[in-house]
Coordinates of C-alpha atoms in Angstrom, one line a residue:
M1 CA 94.4 68.0 60.2
R2 CA 91.1 67.4 59.3
T3 CA 88.4 65.8 61.0
R4 CA 85.3 62.4 60.4
T5 CA 82.9 61.8 62.8
L6 CA 82.3 58.3 63.6
G7 CA 79.0 57.8 61.8
R8 CA 75.7 59.1 63.2
T9 CA 76.5 58.6 67.1
G10 CA 80.4 58.6 67.8
P11 CA 82.9 61.3 68.6
A12 CA 84.5 63.1 66.4
V13 CA 88.7 62.2 64.7
S14 CA 91.0 63.1 62.9
A15 CA 90.5 61.8 58.9
L16 CA 93.5 60.0 59.4
G17 CA 93.8 57.8 62.4
L18 CA 97.2 55.7 64.1
G19 CA 96.4 51.9 64.6
L20 CA 99.5 50.2 67.2
M21 CA 99.0 46.8 66.9
G22 CA 102.6 47.1 65.1
M23 CA 104.4 48.4 67.7
S24 CA 103.7 44.7 69.5
D25 CA 102.9 42.2 67.8
L26 CA 102.1 40.5 64.5
Y27 CA 104.6 42.3 62.6
G28 CA 108.3 41.4 63.7
P29 CA 110.5 43.2 66.2
A30 CA 109.8 47.2 66.7
D31 CA 111.5 49.6 68.6
E32 CA 109.4 51.0 72.0
T33 CA 111.1 53.9 72.7
E34 CA 110.8 55.0 68.5
S35 CA 107.0 53.7 69.2
V36 CA 106.4 56.2 71.9
A37 CA 108.4 59.1 70.0
T38 CA 106.0 58.3 66.4
V39 CA 103.0 58.6 69.1
H40 CA 103.8 61.5 70.3
A41 CA 104.6 62.9 66.5
A42 CA 101.0 61.8 65.8
L43 CA 99.8 63.6 68.2
D44 CA 102.1 66.5 67.2
A45 CA 100.5 66.1 63.5
G46 CA 96.6 66.1 64.8
V47 CA 95.9 62.6 64.7
T48 CA 93.3 61.8 67.5
L49 CA 92.2 58.6 66.9
L50 CA 94.4 56.2 68.4
D51 CA 93.7 51.8 67.7
T52 CA 94.9 48.6 69.9
G53 CA 94.1 45.6 71.3
D54 CA 94.3 44.1 75.2
F55 CA 95.7 41.9 73.5
Y56 CA 98.9 43.5 71.5
G57 CA 100.9 42.1 72.4
M58 CA 99.2 40.5 75.2
G59 CA 98.6 44.4 77.4
H60 CA 101.6 45.5 76.1
N61 CA 100.4 47.7 73.3
E62 CA 98.1 48.9 75.4
L63 CA 100.7 49.9 77.9
L64 CA 103.1 51.6 75.7
L65 CA 100.2 53.5 74.8
R66 CA 100.0 54.7 78.7
D67 CA 103.2 55.6 78.2
A68 CA 102.8 57.8 75.6
L69 CA 99.9 59.5 76.6
R70 CA 101.4 60.5 80.1
G71 CA 101.5 64.2 80.1
R72 CA 99.2 64.8 77.2
A73 CA 95.5 66.2 77.7
R74 CA 93.2 62.9 77.7
E75 CA 91.0 64.3 76.2
R76 CA 92.5 64.8 72.9
A77 CA 92.8 61.4 72.2
V78 CA 90.1 58.9 71.3
I79 CA 91.2 55.7 72.5
S80 CA 89.1 52.6 70.7
V81 CA 90.3 49.1 72.2
K82 CA 89.2 46.0 70.8
F83 CA 89.0 43.0 73.0
G84 CA 88.4 39.3 73.2
A85 CA 90.7 37.0 71.7
L86 CA 92.8 34.5 74.0
R87 CA 95.6 34.1 73.5
G88 CA 98.1 31.6 75.9
P89 CA 101.6 32.5 76.6
D90 CA 103.4 31.8 73.9
G91 CA 101.0 33.7 71.6
S92 CA 99.4 31.4 70.7
W93 CA 95.1 32.0 69.5
L94 CA 92.8 30.5 71.8
G95 CA 89.7 31.8 70.6
Y96 CA 87.1 34.7 71.2
D97 CA 85.1 35.1 74.7
S98 CA 82.5 38.1 74.2
R99 CA 80.6 36.7 77.2
P100 CA 79.0 39.1 79.3
E101 CA 81.0 39.0 82.6
A102 CA 84.4 38.7 80.2
I103 CA 83.3 42.1 78.6
K104 CA 82.8 43.7 81.6
T105 CA 86.4 41.8 83.5
F106 CA 88.4 42.7 80.2
L107 CA 87.8 46.4 80.6
A108 CA 88.4 46.4 84.5
Y109 CA 92.2 45.6 83.3
S110 CA 92.8 47.7 80.1
L111 CA 91.3 50.8 82.2
R112 CA 93.9 50.0 84.4
R113 CA 96.8 49.3 81.5
L114 CA 95.6 52.7 79.9
G115 CA 95.6 54.4 82.7
T116 CA 92.7 56.3 82.0
D117 CA 88.5 56.0 83.4
H118 CA 86.7 55.4 80.6
V119 CA 87.5 54.1 76.4
D120 CA 86.2 56.4 74.0
V121 CA 85.4 53.2 71.0
Y122 CA 85.1 49.7 73.1
R123 CA 84.8 47.0 70.6
P124 CA 85.1 42.8 70.2
A125 CA 87.6 41.7 67.8
R126 CA 85.7 39.1 66.5
L127 CA 82.1 37.8 66.6
D128 CA 82.3 35.5 69.2
P129 CA 79.7 32.6 68.2
A130 CA 78.7 31.4 71.6
V131 CA 77.3 34.4 72.7
P132 CA 74.1 36.3 70.5
I133 CA 75.4 39.7 69.7
E134 CA 72.3 41.0 71.4
D135 CA 73.8 39.9 74.7
Q136 CA 77.4 41.3 73.9
I137 CA 75.8 44.5 72.6
G138 CA 73.9 44.6 75.8
A139 CA 76.4 44.3 78.0
L140 CA 78.5 46.9 76.1
A141 CA 75.4 48.8 76.7
E142 CA 75.6 48.4 80.1
L143 CA 79.1 50.6 80.7
V144 CA 78.7 52.6 78.5
R145 CA 75.7 53.7 81.4
A146 CA 78.2 53.8 83.4
G147 CA 80.4 55.7 81.5
Y148 CA 83.0 54.0 81.8
V149 CA 82.9 53.5 77.9
R150 CA 82.3 56.4 75.3
H151 CA 81.3 54.8 72.6
I152 CA 80.1 50.8 71.4
G153 CA 82.0 49.7 67.8
L154 CA 82.3 46.2 66.4
S155 CA 85.2 44.8 64.0
E156 CA 84.9 42.5 61.3
V157 CA 80.8 42.0 61.1
G158 CA 78.6 41.3 58.8
A159 CA 75.6 43.2 57.8
E160 CA 73.1 41.1 59.6
T161 CA 74.8 41.4 62.3
L162 CA 75.4 45.2 62.1
R163 CA 71.7 45.4 62.3
R164 CA 71.4 43.0 65.4
A165 CA 73.7 44.7 66.7
A166 CA 72.4 48.2 65.7
A167 CA 68.5 47.2 67.2
V168 CA 70.1 47.1 70.5
H169 CA 72.3 49.7 70.7
P170 CA 73.7 52.8 68.5
I171 CA 76.7 51.4 66.8
S172 CA 79.3 54.4 65.9
D173 CA 81.7 52.7 63.5
L174 CA 83.0 49.3 62.5
Q175 CA 86.8 48.3 62.2
I176 CA 87.7 46.4 58.7
E177 CA 90.0 45.4 56.8
Y178 CA 89.8 47.8 53.1
S179 CA 92.5 49.1 50.8
L180 CA 92.4 48.7 47.3
L181 CA 93.5 44.6 48.2
S182 CA 90.8 44.0 50.5
R183 CA 87.1 45.3 49.0
G184 CA 84.9 43.2 49.9
I185 CA 82.9 45.5 52.0
E186 CA 81.7 47.2 49.0
A187 CA 78.7 44.5 48.1
E188 CA 76.7 45.0 51.0
I189 CA 78.5 45.3 54.5
L190 CA 79.2 49.0 53.2
P191 CA 76.1 49.6 52.5
V192 CA 74.0 48.3 55.3
A193 CA 76.6 50.5 57.5
R194 CA 75.8 53.8 55.8
E195 CA 72.3 52.9 56.0
L196 CA 71.9 52.5 59.7
G197 CA 74.7 55.5 60.3
I198 CA 77.7 53.5 61.1
G199 CA 80.3 54.6 60.3
V200 CA 83.9 52.4 59.3
T201 CA 87.3 52.6 60.8
A202 CA 89.4 50.9 57.4
Y203 CA 92.7 49.2 59.1
G204 CA 94.7 47.3 56.4
V205 CA 94.7 50.3 54.0
L206 CA 98.5 49.2 52.5
S207 CA 97.1 45.8 52.6
R208 CA 99.8 45.2 55.5
G209 CA 103.2 46.8 53.2
L210 CA 102.0 45.6 49.8
L211 CA 100.8 48.9 48.6
S212 CA 103.8 50.6 50.6
G213 CA 106.0 50.9 47.6
H214 CA 108.1 49.9 50.0
W215 CA 108.0 45.9 50.1
S216 CA 110.6 43.6 48.2
P217 CA 110.1 40.2 47.2
S218 CA 113.3 39.5 49.2
R219 CA 112.3 40.7 52.6
E220 CA 113.2 38.3 55.3
L221 CA 110.3 37.8 57.3
T222 CA 110.6 36.3 61.6
A223 CA 108.7 34.0 62.6
N224 CA 106.3 35.6 64.6
D225 CA 105.5 37.9 61.4
F226 CA 101.7 38.0 60.1
R227 CA 103.0 38.1 56.6
G228 CA 105.0 35.3 56.7
H229 CA 101.5 33.4 56.5
S230 CA 99.4 35.4 54.9
P231 CA 98.7 33.5 50.8
R232 CA 99.3 37.3 49.8
F233 CA 102.4 37.4 50.4
Q234 CA 103.8 33.4 49.1
G235 CA 105.4 32.5 45.9
E236 CA 103.3 33.8 43.0
H237 CA 100.2 35.5 44.7
L238 CA 102.7 37.6 46.4
D239 CA 104.3 38.6 42.6
R240 CA 100.9 39.7 41.1
N241 CA 100.0 41.7 43.7
L242 CA 103.4 43.8 43.9
E243 CA 102.7 43.5 39.7
L244 CA 99.5 45.7 41.4
T245 CA 101.4 47.9 43.4
D246 CA 104.1 48.6 40.6
A247 CA 100.6 50.1 38.2
L248 CA 99.5 52.4 40.9
G249 CA 103.4 53.5 41.8
K250 CA 103.6 55.0 38.1
L251 CA 100.5 56.4 38.7
A252 CA 100.9 57.9 41.8
A253 CA 104.8 58.3 40.6
A254 CA 103.0 60.7 37.7
K255 CA 100.6 63.0 40.9
G256 CA 103.6 63.5 42.4
V257 CA 103.0 61.8 45.4
T258 CA 104.5 58.2 46.8
T259 CA 102.2 54.5 46.2
A260 CA 101.1 54.7 49.9
Q261 CA 100.3 58.4 50.4
L262 CA 97.7 57.1 46.7
A263 CA 97.1 54.1 48.0
I264 CA 95.6 55.9 51.4
A265 CA 93.7 58.7 50.1
W266 CA 92.5 55.9 48.0
V267 CA 90.5 54.4 51.0
A268 CA 89.7 58.0 52.6
A269 CA 88.1 59.4 48.9
Q270 CA 85.3 56.1 49.3
G271 CA 83.5 58.9 51.6
E272 CA 83.3 60.9 54.2
D273 CA 81.9 58.1 56.8
V274 CA 85.5 56.1 56.2
V275 CA 88.0 57.1 58.5
P276 CA 92.0 55.3 57.7
L277 CA 94.2 53.8 59.9
V278 CA 97.3 53.8 59.2
G279 CA 99.8 51.3 61.0
A280 CA 103.1 53.5 60.5
R281 CA 106.0 52.3 63.7
T282 CA 108.0 54.8 62.8
R283 CA 108.3 58.9 62.1
V284 CA 109.3 58.6 58.7
R285 CA 106.4 56.4 58.1
L286 CA 104.0 58.0 60.3
A287 CA 105.0 61.4 58.3
E288 CA 104.2 60.0 54.9
S289 CA 101.4 58.6 55.7
L290 CA 99.9 61.5 57.0
G291 CA 100.4 63.0 53.7
A292 CA 98.0 61.0 52.1
E293 CA 95.7 63.8 54.0
A294 CA 96.8 67.0 51.7
V295 CA 96.4 64.2 48.4
E296 CA 93.1 65.1 46.5
L297 CA 91.9 62.9 44.3
T298 CA 90.1 63.9 41.2
E299 CA 87.0 61.2 39.6
A300 CA 89.4 61.1 36.7
D301 CA 92.4 59.6 38.9
L302 CA 89.8 57.6 40.5
A303 CA 89.1 55.7 37.4
E304 CA 92.0 55.2 36.8
I305 CA 93.1 53.5 39.9
D306 CA 90.7 51.5 39.6
A307 CA 91.8 50.8 36.2
A308 CA 95.2 50.2 37.1
V309 CA 93.9 48.2 40.6
P310 CA 90.6 46.9 40.2
A311 CA 87.7 45.6 42.2
G312 CA 89.1 41.4 42.8
A313 CA 92.6 41.3 41.4
A314 CA 94.6 40.9 44.9
S315 CA 95.7 37.4 44.5
G316 CA 95.5 35.4 47.4
G317 CA 92.8 35.6 50.3
R318 CA 93.3 38.7 53.1
Y319 CA 94.0 35.3 55.7
A320 CA 95.2 31.7 55.7
E321 CA 91.8 29.5 55.3
A322 CA 91.8 29.0 59.0
Q323 CA 91.3 32.7 59.9
L324 CA 88.9 33.5 57.9
G325 CA 86.4 31.2 59.2
H326 CA 86.3 34.3 62.2
L327 CA 85.7 36.7 60.2
D328 CA 81.5 37.1 60.4
S329 CA 82.2 39.6 57.4
E330 CA 83.6 36.6 55.3
R331 CA 79.9 34.2 55.6

């Protein structure tokens, strides 16, 4: 697999990364044996960027990743970890904590669960409004100097926060939702990231399944599936979004690829500084997603895709209103 670099100062990683969240949380039940096998298949295919969070399954995702990496060369994996989300025993969301002492505590537990002496990219999951970003980055910089963290990343922050953070310490990349249905970063955030030499790791490239070509309007969701509360998966919003997916699917069929592959390839085509994260939970879905790496899009292809799924065409917000309030990137 080809490689890309996370910004001017970050590590070289595979052109596609693997997001592990769905193997532990928020998308309904997952099979742990298949999850580990999927991580192994990704590594064998040349995927090096593995993205997790300490709150995915309240530590389960990190433990799963440790199991998957057992017996594998640690230096071949670039482990990206998000921290700071507070959750109750019932899985409820309780806010965010990025106090310097909390950051160091979160990392100590992550290192133990992951079975490693360092994290390659460490990032707050969301901006903690109670702690100046300068203090958060300052604490992370201390962990870099101590050797526990290799690079500092951010997640779902706006352009002003990017500038303030980069003034304290180099930022490797911004992790943020970016897909044909979520293009809000193009107006201001992406240009500022490029100005500052900050890469983008794009999650939600299939819009949580909407752009996969596999979603059915009759699909029943479990109580803990995030999509059961997402506006884009409800009623008329879902109908409209699936119409967009159908239009994309026709272009994909004409090109001899799947809808998912075309959607992922579109994100990858937005620049060498953009690394799509695919959230495959099975080897079958992983194989399909990784096929996107071989899809070459011409300017004519990109124009056709843009006409089929124009910017701003998505119906419904990417999060419920209450959750949008936690996104610095939406302010």
